[in-house]
PDB file of C-alpha atoms in Angstrom:
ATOM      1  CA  UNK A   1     166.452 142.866  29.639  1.00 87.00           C
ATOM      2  CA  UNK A   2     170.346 143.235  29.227  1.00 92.00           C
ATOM      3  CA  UNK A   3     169.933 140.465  26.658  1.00 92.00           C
ATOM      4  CA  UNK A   4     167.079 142.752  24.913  1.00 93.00           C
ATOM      5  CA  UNK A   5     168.942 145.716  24.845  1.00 94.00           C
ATOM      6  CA  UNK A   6     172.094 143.837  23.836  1.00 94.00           C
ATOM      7  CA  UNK A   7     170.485 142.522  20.599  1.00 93.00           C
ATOM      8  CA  UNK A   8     168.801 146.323  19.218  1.00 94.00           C
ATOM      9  CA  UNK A   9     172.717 147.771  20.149  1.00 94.00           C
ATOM     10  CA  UNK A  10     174.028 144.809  17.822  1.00 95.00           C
ATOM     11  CA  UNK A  11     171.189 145.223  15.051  1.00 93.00           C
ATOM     12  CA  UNK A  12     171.409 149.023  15.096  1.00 92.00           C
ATOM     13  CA  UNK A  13     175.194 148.864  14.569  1.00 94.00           C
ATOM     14  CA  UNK A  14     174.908 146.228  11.737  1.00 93.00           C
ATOM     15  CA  UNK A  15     171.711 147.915   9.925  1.00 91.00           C
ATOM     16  CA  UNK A  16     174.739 151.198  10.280  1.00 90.00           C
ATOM     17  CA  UNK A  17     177.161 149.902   9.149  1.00 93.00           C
ATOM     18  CA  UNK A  18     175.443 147.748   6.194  1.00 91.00           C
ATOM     19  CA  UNK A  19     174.190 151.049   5.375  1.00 87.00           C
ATOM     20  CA  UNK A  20     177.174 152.577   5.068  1.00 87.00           C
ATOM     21  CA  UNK A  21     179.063 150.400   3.594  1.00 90.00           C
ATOM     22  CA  UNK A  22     177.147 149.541   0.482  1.00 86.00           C
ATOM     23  CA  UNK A  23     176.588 153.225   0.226  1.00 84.00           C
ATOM     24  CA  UNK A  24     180.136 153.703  -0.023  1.00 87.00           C
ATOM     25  CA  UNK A  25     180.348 150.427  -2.172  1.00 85.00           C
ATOM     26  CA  UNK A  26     177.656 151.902  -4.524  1.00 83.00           C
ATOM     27  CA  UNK A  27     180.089 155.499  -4.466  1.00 82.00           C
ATOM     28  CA  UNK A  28     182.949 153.194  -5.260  1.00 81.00           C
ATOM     29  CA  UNK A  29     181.567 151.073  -8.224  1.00 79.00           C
ATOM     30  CA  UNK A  30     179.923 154.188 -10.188  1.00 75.00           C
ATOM     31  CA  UNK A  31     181.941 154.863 -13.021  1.00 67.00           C
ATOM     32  CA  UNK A  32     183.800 157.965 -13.586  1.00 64.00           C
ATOM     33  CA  UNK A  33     181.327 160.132 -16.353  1.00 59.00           C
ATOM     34  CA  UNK A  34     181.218 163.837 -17.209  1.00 53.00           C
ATOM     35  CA  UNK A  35     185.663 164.056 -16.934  1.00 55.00           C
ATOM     36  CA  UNK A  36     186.747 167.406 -17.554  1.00 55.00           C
ATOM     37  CA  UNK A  37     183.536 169.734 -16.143  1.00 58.00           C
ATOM     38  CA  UNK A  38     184.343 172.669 -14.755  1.00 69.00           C
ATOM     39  CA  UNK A  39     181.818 172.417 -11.748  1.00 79.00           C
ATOM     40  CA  UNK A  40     180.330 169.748  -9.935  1.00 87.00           C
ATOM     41  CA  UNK A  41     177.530 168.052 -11.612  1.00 90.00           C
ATOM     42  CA  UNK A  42     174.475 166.838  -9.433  1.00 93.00           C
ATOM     43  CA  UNK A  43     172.590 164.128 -11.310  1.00 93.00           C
ATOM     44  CA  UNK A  44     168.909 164.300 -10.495  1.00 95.00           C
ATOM     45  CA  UNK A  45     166.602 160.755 -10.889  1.00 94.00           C
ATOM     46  CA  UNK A  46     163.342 161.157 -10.655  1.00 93.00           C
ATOM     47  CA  UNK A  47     160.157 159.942 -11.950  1.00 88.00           C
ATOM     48  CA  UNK A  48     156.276 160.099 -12.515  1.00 80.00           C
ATOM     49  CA  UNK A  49     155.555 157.770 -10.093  1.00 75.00           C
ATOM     50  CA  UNK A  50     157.520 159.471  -7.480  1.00 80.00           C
ATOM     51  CA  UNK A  51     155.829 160.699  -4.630  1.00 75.00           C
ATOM     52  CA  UNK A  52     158.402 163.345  -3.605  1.00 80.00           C
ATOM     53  CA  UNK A  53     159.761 164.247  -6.953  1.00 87.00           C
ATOM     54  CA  UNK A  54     158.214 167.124  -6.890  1.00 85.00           C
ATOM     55  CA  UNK A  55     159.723 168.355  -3.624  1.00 85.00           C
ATOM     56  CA  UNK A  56     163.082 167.039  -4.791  1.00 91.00           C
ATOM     57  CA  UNK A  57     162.827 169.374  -8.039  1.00 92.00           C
ATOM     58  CA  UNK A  58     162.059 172.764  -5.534  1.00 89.00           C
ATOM     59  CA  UNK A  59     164.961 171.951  -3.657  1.00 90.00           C
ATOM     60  CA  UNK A  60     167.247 171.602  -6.698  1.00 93.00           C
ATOM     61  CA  UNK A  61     165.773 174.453  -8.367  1.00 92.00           C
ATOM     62  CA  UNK A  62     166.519 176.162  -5.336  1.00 89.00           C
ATOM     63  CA  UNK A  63     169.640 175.642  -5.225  1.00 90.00           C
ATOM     64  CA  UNK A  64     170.251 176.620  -9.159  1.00 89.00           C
ATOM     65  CA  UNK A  65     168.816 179.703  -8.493  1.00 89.00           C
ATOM     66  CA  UNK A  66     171.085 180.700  -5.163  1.00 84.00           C
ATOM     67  CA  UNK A  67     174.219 179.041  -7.264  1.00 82.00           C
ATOM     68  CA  UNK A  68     173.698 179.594 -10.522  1.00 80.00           C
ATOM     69  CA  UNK A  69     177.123 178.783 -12.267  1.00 79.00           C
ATOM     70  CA  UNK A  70     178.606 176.982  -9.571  1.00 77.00           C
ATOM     71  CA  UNK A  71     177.013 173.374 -10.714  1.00 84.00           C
ATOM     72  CA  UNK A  72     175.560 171.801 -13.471  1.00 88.00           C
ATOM     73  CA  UNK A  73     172.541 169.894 -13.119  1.00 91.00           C
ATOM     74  CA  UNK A  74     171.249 166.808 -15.131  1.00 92.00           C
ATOM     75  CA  UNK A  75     167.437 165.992 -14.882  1.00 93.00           C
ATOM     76  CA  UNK A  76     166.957 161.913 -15.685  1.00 93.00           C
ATOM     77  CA  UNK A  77     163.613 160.218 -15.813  1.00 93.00           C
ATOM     78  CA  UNK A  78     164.605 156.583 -14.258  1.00 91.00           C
ATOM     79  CA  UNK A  79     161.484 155.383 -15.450  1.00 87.00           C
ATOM     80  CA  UNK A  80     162.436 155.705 -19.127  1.00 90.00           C
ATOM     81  CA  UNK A  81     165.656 156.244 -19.316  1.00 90.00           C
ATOM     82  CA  UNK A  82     166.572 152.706 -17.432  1.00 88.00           C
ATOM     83  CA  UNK A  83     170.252 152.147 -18.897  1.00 89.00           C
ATOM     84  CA  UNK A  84     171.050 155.443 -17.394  1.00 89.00           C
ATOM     85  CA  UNK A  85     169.652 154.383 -14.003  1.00 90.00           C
ATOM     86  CA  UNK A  86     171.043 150.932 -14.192  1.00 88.00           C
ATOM     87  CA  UNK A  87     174.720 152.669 -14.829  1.00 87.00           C
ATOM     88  CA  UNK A  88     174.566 154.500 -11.425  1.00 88.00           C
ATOM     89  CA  UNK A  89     172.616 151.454  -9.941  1.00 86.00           C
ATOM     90  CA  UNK A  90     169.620 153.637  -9.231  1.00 88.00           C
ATOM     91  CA  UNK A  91     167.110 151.586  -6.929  1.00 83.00           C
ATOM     92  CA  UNK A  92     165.313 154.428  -5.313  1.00 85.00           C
ATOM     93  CA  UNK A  93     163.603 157.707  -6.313  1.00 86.00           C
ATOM     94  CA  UNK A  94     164.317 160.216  -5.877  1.00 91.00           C
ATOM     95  CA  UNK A  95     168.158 159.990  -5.935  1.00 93.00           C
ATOM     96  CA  UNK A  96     170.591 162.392  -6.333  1.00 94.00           C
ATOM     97  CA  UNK A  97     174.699 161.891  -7.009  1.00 93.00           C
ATOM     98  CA  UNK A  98     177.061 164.397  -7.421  1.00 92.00           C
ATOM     99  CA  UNK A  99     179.740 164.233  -9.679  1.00 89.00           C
ATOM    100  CA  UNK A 100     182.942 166.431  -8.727  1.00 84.00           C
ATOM    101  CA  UNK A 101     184.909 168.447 -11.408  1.00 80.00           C
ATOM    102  CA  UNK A 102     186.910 165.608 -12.434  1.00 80.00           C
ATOM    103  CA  UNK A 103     184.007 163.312 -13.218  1.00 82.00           C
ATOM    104  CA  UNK A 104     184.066 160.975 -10.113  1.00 84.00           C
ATOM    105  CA  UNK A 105     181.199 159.890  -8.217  1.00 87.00           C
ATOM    106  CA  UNK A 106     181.378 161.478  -4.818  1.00 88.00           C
ATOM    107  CA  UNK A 107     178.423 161.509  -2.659  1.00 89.00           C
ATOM    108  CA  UNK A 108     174.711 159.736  -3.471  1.00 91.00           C
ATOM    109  CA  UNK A 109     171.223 160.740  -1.584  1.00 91.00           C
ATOM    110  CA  UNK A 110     169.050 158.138  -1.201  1.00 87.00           C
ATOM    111  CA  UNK A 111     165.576 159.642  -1.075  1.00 86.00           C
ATOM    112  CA  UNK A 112     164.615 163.199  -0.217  1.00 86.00           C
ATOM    113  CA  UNK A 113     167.481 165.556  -0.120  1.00 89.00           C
ATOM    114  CA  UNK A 114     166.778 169.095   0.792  1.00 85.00           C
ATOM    115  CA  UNK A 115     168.187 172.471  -0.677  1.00 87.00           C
ATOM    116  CA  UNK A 116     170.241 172.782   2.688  1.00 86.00           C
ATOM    117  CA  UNK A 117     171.661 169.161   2.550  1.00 88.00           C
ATOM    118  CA  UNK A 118     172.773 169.940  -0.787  1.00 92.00           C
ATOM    119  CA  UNK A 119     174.058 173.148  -0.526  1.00 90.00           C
ATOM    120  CA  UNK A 120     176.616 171.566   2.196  1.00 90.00           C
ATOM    121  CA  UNK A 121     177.239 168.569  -0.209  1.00 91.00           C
ATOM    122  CA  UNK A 122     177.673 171.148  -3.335  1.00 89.00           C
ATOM    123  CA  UNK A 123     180.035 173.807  -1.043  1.00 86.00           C
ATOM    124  CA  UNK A 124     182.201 171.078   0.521  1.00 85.00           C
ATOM    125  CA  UNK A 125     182.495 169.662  -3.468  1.00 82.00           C
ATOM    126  CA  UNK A 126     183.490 173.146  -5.187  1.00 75.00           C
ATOM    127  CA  UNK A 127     184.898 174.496  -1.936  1.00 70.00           C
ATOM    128  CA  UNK A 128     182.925 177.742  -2.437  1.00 51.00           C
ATOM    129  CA  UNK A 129     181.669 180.470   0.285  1.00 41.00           C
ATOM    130  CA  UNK A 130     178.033 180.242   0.834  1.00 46.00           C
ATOM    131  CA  UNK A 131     176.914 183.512   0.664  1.00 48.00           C
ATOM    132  CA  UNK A 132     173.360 182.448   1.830  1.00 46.00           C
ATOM    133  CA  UNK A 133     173.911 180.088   4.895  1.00 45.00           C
ATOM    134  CA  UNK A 134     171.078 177.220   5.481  1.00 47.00           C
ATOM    135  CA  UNK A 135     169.180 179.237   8.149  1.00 45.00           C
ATOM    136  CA  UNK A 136     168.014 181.632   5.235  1.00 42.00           C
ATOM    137  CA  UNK A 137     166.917 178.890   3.719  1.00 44.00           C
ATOM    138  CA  UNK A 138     164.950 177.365   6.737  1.00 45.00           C
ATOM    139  CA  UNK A 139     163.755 181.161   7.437  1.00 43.00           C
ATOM    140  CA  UNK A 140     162.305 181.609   4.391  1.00 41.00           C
ATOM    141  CA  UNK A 141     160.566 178.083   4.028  1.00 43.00           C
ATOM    142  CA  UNK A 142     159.243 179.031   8.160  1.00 44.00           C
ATOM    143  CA  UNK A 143     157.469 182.209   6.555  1.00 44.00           C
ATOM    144  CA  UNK A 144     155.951 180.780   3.538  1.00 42.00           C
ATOM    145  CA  UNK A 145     154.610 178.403   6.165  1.00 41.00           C
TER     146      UNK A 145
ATOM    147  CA  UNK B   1     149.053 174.184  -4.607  1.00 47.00           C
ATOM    148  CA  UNK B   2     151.016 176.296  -2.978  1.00 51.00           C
ATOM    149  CA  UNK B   3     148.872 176.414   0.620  1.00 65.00           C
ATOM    150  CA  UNK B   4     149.348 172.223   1.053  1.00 81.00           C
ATOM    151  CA  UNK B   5     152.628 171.892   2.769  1.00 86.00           C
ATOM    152  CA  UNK B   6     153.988 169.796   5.662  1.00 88.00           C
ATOM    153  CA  UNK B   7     156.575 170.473   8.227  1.00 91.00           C
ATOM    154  CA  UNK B   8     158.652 167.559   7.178  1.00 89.00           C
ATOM    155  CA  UNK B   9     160.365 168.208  10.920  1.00 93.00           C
ATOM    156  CA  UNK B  10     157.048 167.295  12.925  1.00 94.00           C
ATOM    157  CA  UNK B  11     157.158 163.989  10.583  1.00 94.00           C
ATOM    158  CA  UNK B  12     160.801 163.325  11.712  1.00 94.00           C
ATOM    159  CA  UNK B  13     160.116 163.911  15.743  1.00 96.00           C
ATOM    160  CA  UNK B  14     157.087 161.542  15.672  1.00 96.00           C
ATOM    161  CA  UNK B  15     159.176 158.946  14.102  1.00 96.00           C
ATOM    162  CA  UNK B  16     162.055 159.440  16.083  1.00 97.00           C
ATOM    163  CA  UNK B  17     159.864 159.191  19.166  1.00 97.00           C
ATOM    164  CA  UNK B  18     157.657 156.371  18.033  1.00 97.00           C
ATOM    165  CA  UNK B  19     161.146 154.395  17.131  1.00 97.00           C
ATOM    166  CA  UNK B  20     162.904 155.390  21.163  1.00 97.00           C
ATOM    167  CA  UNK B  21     159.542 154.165  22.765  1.00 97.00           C
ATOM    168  CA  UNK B  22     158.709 150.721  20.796  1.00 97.00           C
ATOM    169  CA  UNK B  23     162.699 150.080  21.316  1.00 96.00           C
ATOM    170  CA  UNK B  24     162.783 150.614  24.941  1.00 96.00           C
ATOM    171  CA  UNK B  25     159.136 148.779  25.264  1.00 97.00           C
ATOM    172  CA  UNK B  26     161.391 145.669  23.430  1.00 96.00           C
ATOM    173  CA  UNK B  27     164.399 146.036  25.731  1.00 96.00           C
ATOM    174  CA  UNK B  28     161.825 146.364  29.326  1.00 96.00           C
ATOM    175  CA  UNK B  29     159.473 143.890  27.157  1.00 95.00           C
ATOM    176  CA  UNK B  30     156.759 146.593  28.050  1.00 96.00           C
ATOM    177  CA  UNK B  31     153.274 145.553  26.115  1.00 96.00           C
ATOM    178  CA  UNK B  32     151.776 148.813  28.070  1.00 96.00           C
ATOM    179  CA  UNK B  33     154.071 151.053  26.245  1.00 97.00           C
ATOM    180  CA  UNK B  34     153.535 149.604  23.065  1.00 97.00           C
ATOM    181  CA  UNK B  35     149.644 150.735  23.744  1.00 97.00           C
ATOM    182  CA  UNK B  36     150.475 153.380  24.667  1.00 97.00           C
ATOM    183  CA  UNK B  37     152.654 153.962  21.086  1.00 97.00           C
ATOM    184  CA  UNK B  38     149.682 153.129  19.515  1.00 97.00           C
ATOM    185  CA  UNK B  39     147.068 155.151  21.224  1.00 97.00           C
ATOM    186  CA  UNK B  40     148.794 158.011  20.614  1.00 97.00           C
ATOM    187  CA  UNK B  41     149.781 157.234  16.557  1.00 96.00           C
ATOM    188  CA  UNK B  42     145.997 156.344  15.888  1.00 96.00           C
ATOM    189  CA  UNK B  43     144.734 159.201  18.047  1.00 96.00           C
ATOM    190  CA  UNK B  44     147.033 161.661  16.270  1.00 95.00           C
ATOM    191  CA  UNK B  45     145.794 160.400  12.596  1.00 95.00           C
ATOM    192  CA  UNK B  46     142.058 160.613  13.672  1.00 94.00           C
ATOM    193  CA  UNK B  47     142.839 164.661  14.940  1.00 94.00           C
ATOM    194  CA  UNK B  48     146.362 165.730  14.087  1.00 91.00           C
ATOM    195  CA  UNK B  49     145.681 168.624  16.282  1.00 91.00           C
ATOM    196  CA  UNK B  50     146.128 166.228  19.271  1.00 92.00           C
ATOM    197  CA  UNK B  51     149.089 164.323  18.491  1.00 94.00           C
ATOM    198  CA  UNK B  52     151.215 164.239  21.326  1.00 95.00           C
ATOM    199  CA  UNK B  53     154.357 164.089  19.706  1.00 95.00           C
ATOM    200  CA  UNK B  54     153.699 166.781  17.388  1.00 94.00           C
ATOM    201  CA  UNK B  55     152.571 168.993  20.200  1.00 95.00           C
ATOM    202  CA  UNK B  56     155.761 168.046  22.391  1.00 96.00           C
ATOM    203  CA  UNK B  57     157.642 169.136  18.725  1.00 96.00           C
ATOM    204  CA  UNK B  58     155.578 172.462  18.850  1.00 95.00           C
ATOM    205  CA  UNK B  59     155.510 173.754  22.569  1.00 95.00           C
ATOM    206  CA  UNK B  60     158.771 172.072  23.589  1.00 96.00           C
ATOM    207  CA  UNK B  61     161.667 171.452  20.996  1.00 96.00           C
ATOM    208  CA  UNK B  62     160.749 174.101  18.441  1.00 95.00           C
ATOM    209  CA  UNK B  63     160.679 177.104  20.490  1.00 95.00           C
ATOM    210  CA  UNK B  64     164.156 175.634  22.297  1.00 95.00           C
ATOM    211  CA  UNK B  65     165.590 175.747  19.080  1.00 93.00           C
ATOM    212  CA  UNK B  66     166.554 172.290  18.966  1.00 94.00           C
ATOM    213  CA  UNK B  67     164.517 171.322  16.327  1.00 93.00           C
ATOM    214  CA  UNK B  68     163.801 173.679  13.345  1.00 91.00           C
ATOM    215  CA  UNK B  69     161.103 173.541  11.016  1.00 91.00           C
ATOM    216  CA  UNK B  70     161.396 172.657   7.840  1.00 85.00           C
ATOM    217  CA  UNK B  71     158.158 173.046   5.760  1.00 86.00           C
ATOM    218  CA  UNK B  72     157.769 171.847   2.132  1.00 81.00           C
ATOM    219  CA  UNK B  73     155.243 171.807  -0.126  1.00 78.00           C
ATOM    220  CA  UNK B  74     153.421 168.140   0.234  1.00 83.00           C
ATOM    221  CA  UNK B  75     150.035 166.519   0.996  1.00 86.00           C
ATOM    222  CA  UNK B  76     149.373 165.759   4.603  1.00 90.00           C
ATOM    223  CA  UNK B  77     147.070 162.777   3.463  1.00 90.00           C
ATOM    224  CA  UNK B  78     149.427 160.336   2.767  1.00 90.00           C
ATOM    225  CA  UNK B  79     151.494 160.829   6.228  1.00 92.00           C
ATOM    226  CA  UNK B  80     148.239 160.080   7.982  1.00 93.00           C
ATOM    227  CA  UNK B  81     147.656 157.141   6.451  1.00 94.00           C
ATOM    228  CA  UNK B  82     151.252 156.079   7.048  1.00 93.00           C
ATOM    229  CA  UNK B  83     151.121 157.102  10.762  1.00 95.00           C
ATOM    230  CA  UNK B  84     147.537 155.227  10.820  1.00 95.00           C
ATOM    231  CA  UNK B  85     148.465 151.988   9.023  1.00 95.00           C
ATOM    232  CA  UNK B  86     151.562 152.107  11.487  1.00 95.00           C
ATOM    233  CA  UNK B  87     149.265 151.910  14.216  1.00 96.00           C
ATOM    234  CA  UNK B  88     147.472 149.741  13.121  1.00 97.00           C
ATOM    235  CA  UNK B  89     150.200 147.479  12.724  1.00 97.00           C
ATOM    236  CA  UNK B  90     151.061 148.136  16.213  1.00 97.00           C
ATOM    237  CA  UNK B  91     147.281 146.651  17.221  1.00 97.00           C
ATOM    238  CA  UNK B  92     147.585 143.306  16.162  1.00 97.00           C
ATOM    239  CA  UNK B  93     151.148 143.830  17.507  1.00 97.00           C
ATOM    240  CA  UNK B  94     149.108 144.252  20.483  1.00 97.00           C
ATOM    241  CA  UNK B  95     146.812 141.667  20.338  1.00 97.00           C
ATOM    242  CA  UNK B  96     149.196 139.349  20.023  1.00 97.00           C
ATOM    243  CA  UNK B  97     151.422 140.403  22.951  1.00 97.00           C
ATOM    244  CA  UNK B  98     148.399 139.967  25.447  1.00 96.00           C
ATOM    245  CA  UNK B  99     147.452 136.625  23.593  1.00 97.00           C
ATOM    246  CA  UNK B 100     150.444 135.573  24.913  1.00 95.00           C
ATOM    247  CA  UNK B 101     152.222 135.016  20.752  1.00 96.00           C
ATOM    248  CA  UNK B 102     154.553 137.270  22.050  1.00 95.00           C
ATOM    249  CA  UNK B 103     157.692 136.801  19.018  1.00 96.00           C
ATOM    250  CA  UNK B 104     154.497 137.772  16.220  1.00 97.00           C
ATOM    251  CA  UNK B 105     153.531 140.760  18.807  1.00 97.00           C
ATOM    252  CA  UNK B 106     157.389 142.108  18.881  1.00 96.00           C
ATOM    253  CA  UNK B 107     158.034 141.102  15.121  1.00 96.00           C
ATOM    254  CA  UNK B 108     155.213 143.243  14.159  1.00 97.00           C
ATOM    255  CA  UNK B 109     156.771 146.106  16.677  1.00 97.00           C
ATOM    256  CA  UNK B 110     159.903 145.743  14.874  1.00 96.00           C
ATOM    257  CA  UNK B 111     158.486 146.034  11.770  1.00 96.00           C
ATOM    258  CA  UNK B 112     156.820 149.260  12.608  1.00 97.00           C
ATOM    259  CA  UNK B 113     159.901 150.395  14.007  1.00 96.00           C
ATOM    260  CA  UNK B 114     161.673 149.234  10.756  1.00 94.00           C
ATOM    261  CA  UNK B 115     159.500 151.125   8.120  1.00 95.00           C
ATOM    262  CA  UNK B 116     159.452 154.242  10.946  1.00 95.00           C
ATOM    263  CA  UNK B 117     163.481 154.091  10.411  1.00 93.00           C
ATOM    264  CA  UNK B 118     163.544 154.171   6.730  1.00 90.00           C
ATOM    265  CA  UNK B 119     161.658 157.147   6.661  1.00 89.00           C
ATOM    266  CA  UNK B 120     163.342 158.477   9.048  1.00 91.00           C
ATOM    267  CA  UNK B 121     167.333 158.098   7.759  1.00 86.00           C
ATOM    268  CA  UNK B 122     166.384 157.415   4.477  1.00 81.00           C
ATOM    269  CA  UNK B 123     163.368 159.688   3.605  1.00 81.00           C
ATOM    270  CA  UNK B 124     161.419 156.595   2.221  1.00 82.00           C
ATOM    271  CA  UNK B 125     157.375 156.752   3.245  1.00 86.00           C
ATOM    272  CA  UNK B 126     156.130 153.289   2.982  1.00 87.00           C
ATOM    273  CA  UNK B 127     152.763 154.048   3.555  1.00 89.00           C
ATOM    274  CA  UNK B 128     152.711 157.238   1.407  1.00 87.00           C
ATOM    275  CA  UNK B 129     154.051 155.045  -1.328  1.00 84.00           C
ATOM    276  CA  UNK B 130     150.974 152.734  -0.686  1.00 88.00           C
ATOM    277  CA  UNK B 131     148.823 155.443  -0.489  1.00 88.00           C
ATOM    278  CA  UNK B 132     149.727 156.863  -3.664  1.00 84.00           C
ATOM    279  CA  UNK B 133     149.496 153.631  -5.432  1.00 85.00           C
ATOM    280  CA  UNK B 134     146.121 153.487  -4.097  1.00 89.00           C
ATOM    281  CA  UNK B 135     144.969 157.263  -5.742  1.00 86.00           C
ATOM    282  CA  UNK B 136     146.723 155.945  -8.713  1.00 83.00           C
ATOM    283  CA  UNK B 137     144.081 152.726  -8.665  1.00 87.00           C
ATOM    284  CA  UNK B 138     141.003 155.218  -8.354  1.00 87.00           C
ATOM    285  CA  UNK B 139     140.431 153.758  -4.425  1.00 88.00           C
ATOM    286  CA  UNK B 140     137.749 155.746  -2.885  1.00 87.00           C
ATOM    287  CA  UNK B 141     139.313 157.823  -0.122  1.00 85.00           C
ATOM    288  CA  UNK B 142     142.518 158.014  -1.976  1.00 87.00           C
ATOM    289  CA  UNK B 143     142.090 161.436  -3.329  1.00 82.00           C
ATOM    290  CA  UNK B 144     145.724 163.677  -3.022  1.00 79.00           C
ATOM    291  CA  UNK B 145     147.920 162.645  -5.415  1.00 78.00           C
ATOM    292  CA  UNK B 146     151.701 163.898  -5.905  1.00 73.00           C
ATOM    293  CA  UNK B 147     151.494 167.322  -6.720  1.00 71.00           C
ATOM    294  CA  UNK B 148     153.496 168.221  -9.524  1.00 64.00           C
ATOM    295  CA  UNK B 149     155.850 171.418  -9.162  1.00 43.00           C
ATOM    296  CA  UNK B 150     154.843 174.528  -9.847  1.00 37.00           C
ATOM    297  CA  UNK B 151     151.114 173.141  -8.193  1.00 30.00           C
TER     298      UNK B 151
END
């Protein structure tokens, strides 16, 4: 049993940390792009085949819509736009990286990201106030349900 | 559209729960917990109303407030069929445990507990992807597919 136990502690820290790290290798290698924008820019990939694209894009237009001119937001089909996906070494959909106002790469979301997770991502970026904290967001989405 | 939606925070406790319980059935090498896993993953995609982990999620951590909801507009379908081809998974895990194969019986545990991960930390639904690939295909039984925004 110790044995057991002592092989999912080492596999959960190495799945971690491999995790992690080529996350933060992926950051690291994505070229600076966008230099000179005066807000963050959160680049969106998506595609038809995408099962949660379409959640992805009601989160992000829910964010434009509670921070209008505090971001910019770029909209890329990975499927057909491929050089564009290959430049940020896109392997999942959706993903979504934001850019900071001097153009470098600064966070990436693998998979689903919701409004709240980046509205904490976009307010630690432009250092901004939320006005609307995540619990309205969580209310609301608990009434429509 | 708008009525289809799924509290993506039920989705998470099952996983989290199915992924504690297979691991400690590993670490106590526990075949009886793994049926038990699976019982209660194949009973909850045959009535989702009975799924013991979503009803521990709705009497017991939502109302503590330590788990909120988080609802989003999705097709249940394809979460079934990812909780029921996990348990399935976990019954020739099963099979091969009492058979006595018993590195096939915990491979195929780990492997449910490995695709129960990634869509857990990483948001990535194996078995919705194979589901939609499926409606894509025209399969019989594969009806939902994505639904676009704004449906």
């Amino acid at each position: 049993m110790i044995e057991r136990l002592a092989l999912v502690i080492v596999l959960a820290i190495f799945c971690g940390a491999t995790y992690y790290g080529l996350r933060s290798l992926h950051i690291r290698r994505m070229k600076p792009a966008h230099a000179g924008a005066a807000a963050p820019t959160l680049l969106y990939f998506r595609g038809d085949s995408c099962a949660v694209c379409p959640a992805q894009t009601r989160a992000i237009d829910q964010l434009a819509s509670l921070w209008p001119d505090s971001l910019q937001i770029e909209r890329i089909d990975a499927e057909h736009d491929m050089e564009t996906a290959a430049r940020y070494s896109v392997f999942t959909l959706p993903t979504t990286i934001w850019i900071d106002g001097d153009g470098r790469v600064r966070q990436v979301n693998y998979g689903l990201a919701d409004a709240d997770k980046l509205g904490r991502q976009l307010s630690l970026l432009a250092a901004i106030k939320l006005d609307q904290t995540p619990s309205v967001l969580n209310s609301k989405s608990a009434q429509s349900a | 559209m708008a009525d289809r939606k799924v509290d993506y925070s039920t989705l998470k406790v099952n996983q989290a729960f199915i992924i504690a319980l297979l691991t400690i059935a590993f670490v106590i090498s526990s075949s009886w917990l793994v049926v038990f896993v699976a019982a209660v993953m194949l009973v909850g995609t045959a009535a989702p109303s009975l799924s013991l982990f979503k009803q521990i999620y709705l009497h017991i951590l939502r109302p503590a407030g330590l788990v909120k909801p988080h609802v989003i507009v999705d097709n249940p379908e394809p979460h079934r069929f990812a909780q029921g081809f996990g348990g399935v998974v976990l019954l020739g895990a099963i099979v091969a445990l009492f058979a006595g194969a018993m590195t096939l019986g915990w491979a195929l545990v780990g492997l449910v507990v490995v695709l129960a991960a990634l869509n857990l930390f990483l948001g990535f639904c194996a078995g919705c992807f194979v589901y939609y690939q499926l409606n894509k295909l025209g399969v019989p039984g594969f009806a939902r597919g994505p639904i676009e925004q704004g449906g």
